[in-house]
Coordinates of C-alpha atoms and ligand atoms in Angstrom, one line a residue:
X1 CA -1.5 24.7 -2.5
X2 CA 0.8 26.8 -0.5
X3 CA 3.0 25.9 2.6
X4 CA 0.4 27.9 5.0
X5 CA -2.6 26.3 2.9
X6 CA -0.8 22.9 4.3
X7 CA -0.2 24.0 7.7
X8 CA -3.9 25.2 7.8
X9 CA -5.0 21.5 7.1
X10 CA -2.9 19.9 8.9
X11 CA -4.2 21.7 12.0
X12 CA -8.1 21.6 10.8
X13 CA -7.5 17.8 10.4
X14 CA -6.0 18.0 13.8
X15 CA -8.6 19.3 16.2
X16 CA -10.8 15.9 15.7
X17 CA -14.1 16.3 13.9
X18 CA -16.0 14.6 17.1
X19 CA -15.5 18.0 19.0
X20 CA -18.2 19.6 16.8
X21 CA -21.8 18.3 17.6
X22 CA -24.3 20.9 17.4
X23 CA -25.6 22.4 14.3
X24 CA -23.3 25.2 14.2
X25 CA -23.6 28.0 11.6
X26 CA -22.4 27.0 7.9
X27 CA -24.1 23.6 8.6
X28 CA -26.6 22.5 6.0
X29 CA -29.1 20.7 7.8
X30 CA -30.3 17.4 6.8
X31 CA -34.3 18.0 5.5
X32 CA -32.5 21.2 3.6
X33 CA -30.0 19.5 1.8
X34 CA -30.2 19.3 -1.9
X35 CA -28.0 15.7 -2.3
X36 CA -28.5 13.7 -5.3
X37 CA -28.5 9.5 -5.7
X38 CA -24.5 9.9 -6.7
X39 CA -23.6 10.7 -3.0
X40 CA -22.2 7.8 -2.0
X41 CA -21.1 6.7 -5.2
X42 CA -18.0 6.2 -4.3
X43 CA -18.9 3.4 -2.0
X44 CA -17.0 3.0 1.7
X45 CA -13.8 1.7 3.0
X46 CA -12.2 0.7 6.1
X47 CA -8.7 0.1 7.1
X48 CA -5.8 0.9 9.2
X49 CA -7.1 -1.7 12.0
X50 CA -5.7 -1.9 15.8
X51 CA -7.3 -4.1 18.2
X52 CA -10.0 -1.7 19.1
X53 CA -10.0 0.6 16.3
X54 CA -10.6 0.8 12.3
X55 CA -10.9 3.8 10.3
X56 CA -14.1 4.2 8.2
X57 CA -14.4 6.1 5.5
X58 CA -16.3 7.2 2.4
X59 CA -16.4 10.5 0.5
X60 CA -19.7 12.3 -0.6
X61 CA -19.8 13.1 -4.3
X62 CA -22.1 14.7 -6.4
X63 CA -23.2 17.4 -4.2
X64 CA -24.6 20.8 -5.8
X65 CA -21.5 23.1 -7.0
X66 CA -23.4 25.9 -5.5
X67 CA -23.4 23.9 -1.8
X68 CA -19.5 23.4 -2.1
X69 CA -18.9 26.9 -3.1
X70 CA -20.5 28.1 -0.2
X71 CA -18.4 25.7 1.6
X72 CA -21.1 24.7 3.7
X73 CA -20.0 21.8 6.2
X74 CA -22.5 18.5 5.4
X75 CA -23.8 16.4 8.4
X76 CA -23.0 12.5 8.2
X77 CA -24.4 9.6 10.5
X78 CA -22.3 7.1 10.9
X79 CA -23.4 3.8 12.7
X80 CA -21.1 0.3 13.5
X81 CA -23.2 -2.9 14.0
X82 CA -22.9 -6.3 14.9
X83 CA -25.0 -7.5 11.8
X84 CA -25.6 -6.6 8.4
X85 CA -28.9 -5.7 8.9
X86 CA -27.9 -2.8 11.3
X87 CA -30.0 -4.2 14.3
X88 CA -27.5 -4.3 16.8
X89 CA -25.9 -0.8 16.8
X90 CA -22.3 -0.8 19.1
X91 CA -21.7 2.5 18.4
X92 CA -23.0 5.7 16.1
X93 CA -22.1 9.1 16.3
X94 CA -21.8 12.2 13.6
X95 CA -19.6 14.0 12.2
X96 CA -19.1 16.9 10.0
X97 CA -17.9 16.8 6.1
X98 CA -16.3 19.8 4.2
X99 CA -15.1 20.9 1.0
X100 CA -11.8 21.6 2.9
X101 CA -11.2 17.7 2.9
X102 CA -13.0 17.3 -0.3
X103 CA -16.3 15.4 1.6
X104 CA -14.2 12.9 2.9
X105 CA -15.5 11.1 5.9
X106 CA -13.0 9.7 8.5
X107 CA -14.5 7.7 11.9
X108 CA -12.2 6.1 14.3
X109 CA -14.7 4.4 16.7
X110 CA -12.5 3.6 20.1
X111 CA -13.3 0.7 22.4
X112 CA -14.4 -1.6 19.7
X113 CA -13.9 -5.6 20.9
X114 CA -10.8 -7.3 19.3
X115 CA -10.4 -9.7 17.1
X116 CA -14.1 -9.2 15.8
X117 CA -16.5 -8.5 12.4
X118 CA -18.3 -5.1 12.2
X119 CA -20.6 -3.9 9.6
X120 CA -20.7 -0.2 9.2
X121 CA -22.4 2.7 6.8
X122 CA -23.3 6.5 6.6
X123 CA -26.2 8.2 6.5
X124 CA -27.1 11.6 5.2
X125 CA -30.8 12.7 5.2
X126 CA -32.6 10.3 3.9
X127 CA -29.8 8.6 1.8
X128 CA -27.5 5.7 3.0
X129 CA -24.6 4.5 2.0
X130 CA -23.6 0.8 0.8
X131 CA -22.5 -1.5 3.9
X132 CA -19.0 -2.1 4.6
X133 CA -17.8 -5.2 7.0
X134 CA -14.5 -4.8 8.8
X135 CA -12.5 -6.2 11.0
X136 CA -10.3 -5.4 14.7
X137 CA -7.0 -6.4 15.3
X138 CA -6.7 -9.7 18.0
X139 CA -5.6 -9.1 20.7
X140 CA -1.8 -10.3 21.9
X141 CA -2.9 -12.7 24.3
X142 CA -5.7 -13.9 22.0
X143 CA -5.7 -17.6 20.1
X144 CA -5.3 -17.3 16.5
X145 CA -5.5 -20.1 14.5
X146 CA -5.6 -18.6 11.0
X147 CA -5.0 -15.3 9.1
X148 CA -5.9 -15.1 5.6
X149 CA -3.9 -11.8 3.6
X150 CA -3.9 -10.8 0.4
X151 CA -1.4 -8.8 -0.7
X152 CA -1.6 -6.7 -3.9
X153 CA -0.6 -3.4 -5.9
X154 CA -0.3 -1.3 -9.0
X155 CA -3.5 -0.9 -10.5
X156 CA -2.9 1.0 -13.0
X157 CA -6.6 2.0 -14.9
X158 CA -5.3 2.6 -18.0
X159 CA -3.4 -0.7 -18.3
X160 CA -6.8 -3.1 -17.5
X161 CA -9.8 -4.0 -16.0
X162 CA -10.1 -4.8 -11.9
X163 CA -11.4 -8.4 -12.2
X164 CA -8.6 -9.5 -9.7
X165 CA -10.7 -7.9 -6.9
X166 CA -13.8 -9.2 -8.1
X167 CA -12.1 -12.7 -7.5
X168 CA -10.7 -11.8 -4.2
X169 CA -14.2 -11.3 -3.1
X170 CA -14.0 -15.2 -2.7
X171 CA -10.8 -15.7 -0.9
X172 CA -12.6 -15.4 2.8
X173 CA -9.7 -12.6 3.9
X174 CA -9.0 -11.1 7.2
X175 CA -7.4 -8.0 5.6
X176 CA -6.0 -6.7 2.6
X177 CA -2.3 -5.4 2.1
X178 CA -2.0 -3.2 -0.4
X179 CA 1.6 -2.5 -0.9
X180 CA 1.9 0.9 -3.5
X181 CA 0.5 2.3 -7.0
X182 CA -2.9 2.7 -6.1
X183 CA -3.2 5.3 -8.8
X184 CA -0.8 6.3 -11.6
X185 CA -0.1 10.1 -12.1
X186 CA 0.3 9.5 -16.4
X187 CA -2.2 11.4 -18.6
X188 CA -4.2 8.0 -20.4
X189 CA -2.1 5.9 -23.1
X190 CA -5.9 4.5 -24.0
X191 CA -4.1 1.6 -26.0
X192 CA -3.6 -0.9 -23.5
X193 CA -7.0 -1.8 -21.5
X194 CA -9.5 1.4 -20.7
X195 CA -9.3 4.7 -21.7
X196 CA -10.2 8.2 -19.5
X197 CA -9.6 11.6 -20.3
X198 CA -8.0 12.9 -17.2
X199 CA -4.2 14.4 -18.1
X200 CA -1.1 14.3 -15.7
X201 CA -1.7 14.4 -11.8
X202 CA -0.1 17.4 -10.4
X203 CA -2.0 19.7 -8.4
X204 CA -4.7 18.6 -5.5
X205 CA -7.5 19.5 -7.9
X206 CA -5.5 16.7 -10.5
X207 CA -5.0 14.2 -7.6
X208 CA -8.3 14.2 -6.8
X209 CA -10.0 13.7 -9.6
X210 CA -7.3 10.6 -10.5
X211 CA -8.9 8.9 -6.6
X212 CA -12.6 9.7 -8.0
X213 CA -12.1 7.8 -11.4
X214 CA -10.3 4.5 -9.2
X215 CA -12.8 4.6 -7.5
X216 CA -15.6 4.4 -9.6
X217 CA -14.5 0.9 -10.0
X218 CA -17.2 -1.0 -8.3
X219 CA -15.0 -3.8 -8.2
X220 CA -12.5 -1.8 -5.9
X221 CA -15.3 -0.7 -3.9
X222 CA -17.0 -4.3 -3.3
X223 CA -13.1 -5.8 -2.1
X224 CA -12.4 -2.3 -0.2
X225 CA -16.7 -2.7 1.6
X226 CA -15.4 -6.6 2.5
X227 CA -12.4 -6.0 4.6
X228 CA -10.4 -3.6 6.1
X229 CA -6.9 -2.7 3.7
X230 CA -3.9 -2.3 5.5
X231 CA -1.8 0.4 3.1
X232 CA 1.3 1.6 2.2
X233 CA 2.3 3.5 -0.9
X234 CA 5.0 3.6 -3.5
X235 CA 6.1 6.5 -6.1
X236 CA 2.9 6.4 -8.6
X237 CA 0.5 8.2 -5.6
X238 CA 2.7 11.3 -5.9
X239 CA 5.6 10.6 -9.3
X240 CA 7.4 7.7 -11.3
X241 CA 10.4 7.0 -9.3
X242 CA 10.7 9.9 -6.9
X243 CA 12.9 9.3 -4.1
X244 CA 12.7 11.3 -0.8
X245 CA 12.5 14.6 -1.7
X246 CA 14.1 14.6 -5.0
X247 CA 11.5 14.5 -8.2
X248 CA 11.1 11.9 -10.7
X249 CA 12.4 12.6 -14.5
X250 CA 8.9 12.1 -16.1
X251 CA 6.6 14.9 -16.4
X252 CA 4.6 17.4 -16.1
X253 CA 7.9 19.1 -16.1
X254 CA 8.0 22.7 -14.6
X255 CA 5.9 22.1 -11.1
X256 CA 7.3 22.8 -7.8
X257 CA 7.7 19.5 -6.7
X258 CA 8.2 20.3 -2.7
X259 CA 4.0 21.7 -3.8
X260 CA 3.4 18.9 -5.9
X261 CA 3.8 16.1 -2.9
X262 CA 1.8 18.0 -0.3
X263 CA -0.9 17.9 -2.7
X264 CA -0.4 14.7 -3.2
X265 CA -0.4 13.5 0.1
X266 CA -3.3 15.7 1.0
X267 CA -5.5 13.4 -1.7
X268 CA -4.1 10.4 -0.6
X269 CA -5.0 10.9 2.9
X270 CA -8.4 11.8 2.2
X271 CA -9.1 8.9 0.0
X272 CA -7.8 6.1 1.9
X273 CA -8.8 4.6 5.4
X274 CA -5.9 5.5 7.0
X275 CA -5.7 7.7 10.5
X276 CA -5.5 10.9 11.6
X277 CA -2.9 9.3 13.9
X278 CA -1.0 9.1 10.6
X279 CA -0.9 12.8 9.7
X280 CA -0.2 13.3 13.7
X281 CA 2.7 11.5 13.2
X282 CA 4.1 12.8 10.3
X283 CA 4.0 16.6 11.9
X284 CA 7.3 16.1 12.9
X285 CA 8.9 16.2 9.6
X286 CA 6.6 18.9 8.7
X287 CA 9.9 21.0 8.2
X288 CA 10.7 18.8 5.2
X289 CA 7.7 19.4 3.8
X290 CA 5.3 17.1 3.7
X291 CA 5.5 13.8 6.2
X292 CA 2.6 11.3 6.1
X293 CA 3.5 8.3 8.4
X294 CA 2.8 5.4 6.5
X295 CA 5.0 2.5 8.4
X296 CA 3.2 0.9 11.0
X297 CA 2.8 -1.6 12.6
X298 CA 0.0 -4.5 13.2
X299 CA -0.3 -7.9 15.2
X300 CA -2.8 -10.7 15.3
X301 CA -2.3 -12.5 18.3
X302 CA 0.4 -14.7 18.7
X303 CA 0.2 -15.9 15.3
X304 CA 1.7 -12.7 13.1
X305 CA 3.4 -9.6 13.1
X306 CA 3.1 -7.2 10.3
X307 CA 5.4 -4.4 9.6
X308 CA 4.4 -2.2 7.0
X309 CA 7.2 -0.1 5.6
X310 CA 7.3 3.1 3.7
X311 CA 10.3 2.7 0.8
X312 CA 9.3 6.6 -0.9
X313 CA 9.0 8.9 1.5
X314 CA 12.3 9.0 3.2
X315 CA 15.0 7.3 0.5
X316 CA 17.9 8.3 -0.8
X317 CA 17.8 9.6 -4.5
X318 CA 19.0 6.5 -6.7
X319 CA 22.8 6.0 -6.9
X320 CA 25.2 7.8 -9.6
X321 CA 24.0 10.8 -11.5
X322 CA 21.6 11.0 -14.5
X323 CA 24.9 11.1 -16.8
X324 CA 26.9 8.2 -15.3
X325 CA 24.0 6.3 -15.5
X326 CA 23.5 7.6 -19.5
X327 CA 19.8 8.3 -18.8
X328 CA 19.2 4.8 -18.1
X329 CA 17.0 3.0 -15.4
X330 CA 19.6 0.4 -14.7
X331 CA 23.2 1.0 -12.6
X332 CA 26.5 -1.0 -13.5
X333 CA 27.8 -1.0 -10.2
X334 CA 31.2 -0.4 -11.5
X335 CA 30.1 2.8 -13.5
X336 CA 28.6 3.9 -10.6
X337 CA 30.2 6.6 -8.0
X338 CA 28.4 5.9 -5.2
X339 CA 27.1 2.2 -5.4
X340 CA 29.3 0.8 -2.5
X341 CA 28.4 4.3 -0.5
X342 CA 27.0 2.3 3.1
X343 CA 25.7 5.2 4.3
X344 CA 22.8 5.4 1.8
X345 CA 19.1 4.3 3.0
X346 CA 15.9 3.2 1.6
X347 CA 13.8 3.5 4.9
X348 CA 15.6 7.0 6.2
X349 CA 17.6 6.8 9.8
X350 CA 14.1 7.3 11.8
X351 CA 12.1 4.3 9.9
X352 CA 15.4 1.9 10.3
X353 CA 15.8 2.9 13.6
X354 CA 12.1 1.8 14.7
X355 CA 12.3 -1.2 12.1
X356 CA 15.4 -2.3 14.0
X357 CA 12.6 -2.1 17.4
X358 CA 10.5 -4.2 16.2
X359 CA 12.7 -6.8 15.0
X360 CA 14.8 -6.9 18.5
X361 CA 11.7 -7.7 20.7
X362 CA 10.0 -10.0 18.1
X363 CA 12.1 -13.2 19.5
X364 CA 11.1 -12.2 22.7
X365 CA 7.5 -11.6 21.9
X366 CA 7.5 -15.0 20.2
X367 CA 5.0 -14.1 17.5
X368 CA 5.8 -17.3 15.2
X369 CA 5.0 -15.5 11.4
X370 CA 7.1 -12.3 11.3
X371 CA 6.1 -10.5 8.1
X372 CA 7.4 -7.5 6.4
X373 CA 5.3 -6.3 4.1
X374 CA 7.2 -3.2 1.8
X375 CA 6.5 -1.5 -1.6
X376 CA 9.4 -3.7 -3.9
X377 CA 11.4 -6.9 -4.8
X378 CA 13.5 -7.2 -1.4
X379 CA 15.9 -9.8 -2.9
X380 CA 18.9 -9.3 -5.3
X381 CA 18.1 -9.2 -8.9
X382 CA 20.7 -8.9 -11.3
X383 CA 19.1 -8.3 -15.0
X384 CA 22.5 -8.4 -16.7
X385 CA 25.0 -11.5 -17.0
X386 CA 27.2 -13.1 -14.4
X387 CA 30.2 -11.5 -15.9
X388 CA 28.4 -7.6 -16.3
X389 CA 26.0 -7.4 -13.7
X390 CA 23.2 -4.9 -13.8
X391 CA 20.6 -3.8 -11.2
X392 CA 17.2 -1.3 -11.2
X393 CA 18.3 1.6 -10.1
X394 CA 15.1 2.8 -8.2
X395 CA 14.9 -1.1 -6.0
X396 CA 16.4 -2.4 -2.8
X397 CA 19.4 -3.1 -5.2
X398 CA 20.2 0.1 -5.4
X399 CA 19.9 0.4 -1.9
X400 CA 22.0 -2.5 -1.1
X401 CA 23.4 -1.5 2.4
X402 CA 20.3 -0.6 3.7
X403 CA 18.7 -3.9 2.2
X404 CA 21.8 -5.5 4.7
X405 CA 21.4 -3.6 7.6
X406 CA 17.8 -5.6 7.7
X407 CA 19.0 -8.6 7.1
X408 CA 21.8 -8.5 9.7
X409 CA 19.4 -7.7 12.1
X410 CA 17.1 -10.4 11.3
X411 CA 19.9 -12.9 12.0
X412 CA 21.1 -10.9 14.7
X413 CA 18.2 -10.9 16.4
X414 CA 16.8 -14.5 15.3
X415 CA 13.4 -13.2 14.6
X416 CA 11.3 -16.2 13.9
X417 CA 9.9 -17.2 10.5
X418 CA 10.2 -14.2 8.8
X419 CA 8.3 -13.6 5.7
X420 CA 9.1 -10.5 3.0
X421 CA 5.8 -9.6 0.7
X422 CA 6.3 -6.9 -1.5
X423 CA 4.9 -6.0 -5.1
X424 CA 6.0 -2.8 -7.6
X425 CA 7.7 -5.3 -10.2
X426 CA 4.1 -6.3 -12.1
X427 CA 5.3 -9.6 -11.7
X428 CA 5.6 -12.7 -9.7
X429 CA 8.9 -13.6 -7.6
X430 CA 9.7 -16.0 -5.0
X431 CA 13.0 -16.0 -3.7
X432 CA 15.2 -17.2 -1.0
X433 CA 16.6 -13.9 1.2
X434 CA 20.1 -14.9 1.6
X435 CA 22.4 -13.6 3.8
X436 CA 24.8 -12.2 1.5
X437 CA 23.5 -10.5 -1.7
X438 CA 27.0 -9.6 -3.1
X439 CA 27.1 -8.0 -6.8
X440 CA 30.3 -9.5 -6.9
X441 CA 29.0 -13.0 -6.1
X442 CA 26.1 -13.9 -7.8
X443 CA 26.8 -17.6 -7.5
X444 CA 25.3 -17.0 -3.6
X445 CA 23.4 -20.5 -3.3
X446 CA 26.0 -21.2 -0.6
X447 CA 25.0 -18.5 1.2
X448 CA 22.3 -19.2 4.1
X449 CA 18.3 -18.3 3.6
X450 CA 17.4 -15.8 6.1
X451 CA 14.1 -15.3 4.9
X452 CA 11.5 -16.5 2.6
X453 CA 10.0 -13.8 0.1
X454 CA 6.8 -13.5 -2.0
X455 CA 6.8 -10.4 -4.3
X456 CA 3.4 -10.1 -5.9
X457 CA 2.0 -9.6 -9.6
X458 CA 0.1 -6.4 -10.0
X459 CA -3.7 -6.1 -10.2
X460 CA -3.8 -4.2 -13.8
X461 CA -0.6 -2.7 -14.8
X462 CA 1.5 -4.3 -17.3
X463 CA 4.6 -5.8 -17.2
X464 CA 8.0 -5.5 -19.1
X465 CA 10.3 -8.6 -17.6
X466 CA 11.5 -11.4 -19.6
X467 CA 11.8 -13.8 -16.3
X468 CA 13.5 -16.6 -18.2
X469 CA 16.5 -14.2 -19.4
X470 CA 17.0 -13.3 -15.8
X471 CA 16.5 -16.4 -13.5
X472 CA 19.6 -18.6 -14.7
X473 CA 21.4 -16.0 -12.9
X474 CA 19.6 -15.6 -9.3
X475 CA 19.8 -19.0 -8.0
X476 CA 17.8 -17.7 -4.9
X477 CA 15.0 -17.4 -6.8
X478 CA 12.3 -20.7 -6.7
X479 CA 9.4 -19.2 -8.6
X480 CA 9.2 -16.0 -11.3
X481 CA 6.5 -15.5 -13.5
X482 CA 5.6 -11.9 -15.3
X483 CA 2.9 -13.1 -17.8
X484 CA -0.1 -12.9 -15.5
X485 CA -1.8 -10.1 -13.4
X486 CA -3.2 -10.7 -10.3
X487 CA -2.7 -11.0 -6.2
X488 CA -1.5 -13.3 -3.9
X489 CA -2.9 -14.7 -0.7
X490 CA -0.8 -15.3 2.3
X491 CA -2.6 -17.5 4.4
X492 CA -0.7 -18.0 8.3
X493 CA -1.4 -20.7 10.2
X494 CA 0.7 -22.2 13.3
X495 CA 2.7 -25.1 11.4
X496 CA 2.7 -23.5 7.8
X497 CA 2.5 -20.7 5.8
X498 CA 1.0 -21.4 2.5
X499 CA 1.0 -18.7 -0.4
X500 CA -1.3 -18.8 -3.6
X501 CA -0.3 -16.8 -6.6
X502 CA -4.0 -16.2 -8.2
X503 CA -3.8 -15.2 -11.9
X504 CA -6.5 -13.4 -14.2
X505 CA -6.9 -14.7 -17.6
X506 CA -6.9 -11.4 -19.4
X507 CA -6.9 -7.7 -18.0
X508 CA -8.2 -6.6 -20.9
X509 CA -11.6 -7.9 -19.9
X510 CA -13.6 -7.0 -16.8
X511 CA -15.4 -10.6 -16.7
X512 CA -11.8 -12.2 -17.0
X513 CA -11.9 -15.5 -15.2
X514 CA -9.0 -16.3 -12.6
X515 CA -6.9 -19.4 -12.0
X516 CA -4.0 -20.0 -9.4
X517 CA -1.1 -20.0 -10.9
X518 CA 1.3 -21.4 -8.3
X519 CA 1.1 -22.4 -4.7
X520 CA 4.0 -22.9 -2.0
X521 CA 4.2 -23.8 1.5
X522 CA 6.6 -22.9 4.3
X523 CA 6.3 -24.9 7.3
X524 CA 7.3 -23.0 10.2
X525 CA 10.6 -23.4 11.9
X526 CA 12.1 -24.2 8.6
X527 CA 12.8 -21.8 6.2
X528 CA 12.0 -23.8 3.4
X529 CA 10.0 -23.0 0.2
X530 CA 7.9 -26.1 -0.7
X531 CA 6.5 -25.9 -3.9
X532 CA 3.2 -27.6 -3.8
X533 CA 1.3 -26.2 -7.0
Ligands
FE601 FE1 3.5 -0.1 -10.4
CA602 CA1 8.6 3.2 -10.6

């Protein structure tokens, strides 16, 4: 796509669908259109919830080639009940889907009461959707006893089945967090759990064909129809370990990658339930490109704050060159140039800066469960030995000042009970945030806990960790495990926190049973990682 192509979307997406309700030319209507049983079949979504708002989405597929060539724009009901059975309507309304967007269909119904279950759908002639359920956002001043979370990533298709969703279908959730690598770019290894056809993800043609074979997973489709998803992104929705605006080493080699990431961001935004608000946002770094605002923030009630970060967009590439690092993943820190450079950011100045907001009024919002939830492994983790330490170069490790510059402020600003989730690693890690990650130091237990940390297992994609090489040497870590796929479930009440790691027997089979695998519990006030399964 070119750069006018982009700016030509971005101001279509823009001016707000809503405006457009009559028939107007171009528009196929309903008793003439030729749709077939495969146009909803890729099921709905909702997500991206405020206290009176959640996107809703789906995407109409198998429509006639001849209907998209002529571009013509397809007329979608959409309606938002009280009960499943559609019989008290709150709000319906119409909008408009086009070939421009790829039939993607986002509402943002306003005024919707807090804190409350919705069931939704679309309609187009004569054929309906499935029916979703979602959820608004309490309000501050409303009395929350309980939120249930589960947080997940990296579902790589190619790596295993999706029965971890299937089993989260039974954890009674509020919302789902889904913290980065909801597709993987790689043509198909076909070796490790299911096999498809499709080769690298490059173009927006490429990127949107990789979102219609996810999600053709009806298990994805029943967990993203059961509760709204609250999402943020890593470096497999556009490349393997690109940082900022600087490409990744793996392939296809020879693309524009400036073009590569609009295209990819264009994909994502039209497959996920995120807002327009988003792309609103993100117009002011249209000059480097293309911005998507993915940080954000949400609250429910007095009970929890959740700040969602973005660690891809805006980071620094990784420290030292390709050649000091000898074409290697890891970084020595004293082989490496730039390693003690504090000037270097994961988040990018604008994203720290409002970070550092939110953390500085959270004490004086008195929220008790302040969560973080961002794409990686937030504490230190040195793979090497004591005496030759070595990091991941693409993690907060790398990123080491920026990693402080949170944690100061945390202390600084005595946020109460915060709580890290993360994912990216395919494994499971449960660590003590201490005050003072020092490379130099890795004997840190002496060092005060600033923060508790749960960094989740991915749903399919495999793992390459040997935790029992690595723990002796990261005392700050309670809990690592990297045999079993899965999610966890953060569930916040006023006195505790109490995480569940839930495991799936095998990836390789879609009817794989599920077990929990460990279970900890972190009474407020306290800091404290009780290990209770
Ligand atoms: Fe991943
Ligand atoms: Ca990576």
């Amino acid at each position: 796509m070119q750069r006018r192509d982009y700016l030509a979307f971005l101001s279509a997406v823009v001016s707000p669908f809503s405006s457009v309700h009559s028939w107007a030319s171009g528009v196929t209507s309903p008793s003439s259109l030729k749709v077939t049983d495969k146009l909803f079949s890729l099921g709905v979504a909702s997500g991206s919830p405020t206290s009176s708002s959640v996107v809703l989405w789906t995407r109409l597929t198998g429509l006639p080639s001849v209907q998209k060539q002529s571009n013509q724009l397809v007329p979608v009901i959409w309606e938002v009940a009280q009960d499943a059975q559609f019989k008290k309507i709150v709000q319906q309304g119409k909008t408009l889907a086009s070939a421009e967007f790829d039939y993607c269909v986002h509402i943002e119904p306003q005024n919707l009461k807090a804190n409350t279950w919705f069931f939704y759908r679309f309609i187009v002639g004569n054929l309906q959707s499935a029916v979703g359920r979602t959820r608004t956002l309490a309000l501050a001043t409303d009395d929350i006893q309980s939120l249930r979370l589960a947080y997940a990533s990296c579902q790589n298709y190619d790596q295993g089945f999706y029965s971890a969703w299937r089993h989260m279908l039974q954890e009674n959730l509020d919302a789902v967090l889904f913290l980065g690598d909801y597709i993987y770019e790689y043509p198909s290894l076909g070796t490790l759990g299911r096999h498809y056809v499709l080769g690298w993800a490059y173009d927006l043609v490429s990127y949107r064909e990789r979102y219609t074979l996810y999600k053709s997973d009806p298990h994805l489709q029943a967990i993203h129809a059961q509760v709204p998803w609250i999402m943020s992104w890593d470096d497999h929705e556009v490349q393997n370990d690109y940082a900022g605006e600087q490409a990744g080493f793996s392939g296809p080699f020879g693309i524009d990658f400036a073009q590569r990431k609009i295209a990819a961001h264009q994909a994502y935004y039209e497959n996920m339930p995120i807002s327009l608000q988003s792309l609103k946002l993100g117009l002011k770094g249209l000059a480097s490109g293309a911005d998507l605002r993915v940080y954000q923030s949400y609250q429910w009630g007095q009970l929890a704050q959740l700040n969602v970060l973005d660690c891809r967009q805006y980071k620094d590439p990784q420290p030292c060159s390709f050649f000091e690092r000898k074409n290697a993943s890891i970084v020595k820190p004293n082989q490496c140039s730039d390693w003690y450079d504090d000037k270097r950011t994961m988040l990018g100045l604008a994203q720290e800066k409002w970070l550092e907001e939110q953390l500085k009024i959270a004490h004086q919002k008195n929220t008790i469960w302040n969560v973080l939830g961002q794409s990686t492994l937030f504490s230190q983790r040195n793979n090497g030995s004591v005496e030759k330490p070595q990091f991941f170069y693409d993690g907060w490790d790398a990123y080491g000042a920026s990693r402080q510059r949170i944690i100061d402020q945390i202390e600084q600003y005595k946020v109460p009970n915060p709580v890290i989730l993360g994912g990216d690693v395919h494994e499971n890690w449960v660590a003590y945030v201490k005050k003072n990650f020092n490379a130099n130091d890795l004997n840190n237990a002496s060092s005060i806990n600033v923060a508790v940390e749960f960094c989740g297992t991915s749903i399919s994609s495999r793992a390459k960790t040997i935790v029992e090489k690595i723990l002796p040497n990261n005392p700050h870590f309670v809990y690592a495990n990297s045999k079993y796929r899965g999610y966890g479930i953060a569930h916040f009440e006023a006195k505790t926190l109490t995480t569940t790691l839930k495991a799936v027997q095998d990836v390789k089979y879609p009817e794989s049973g599920s077990f929990t695998l460990a279970q900890f519990v972190v009474p407020a006030g306290t800091k404290e990682i009780i290990k209770t399964i």
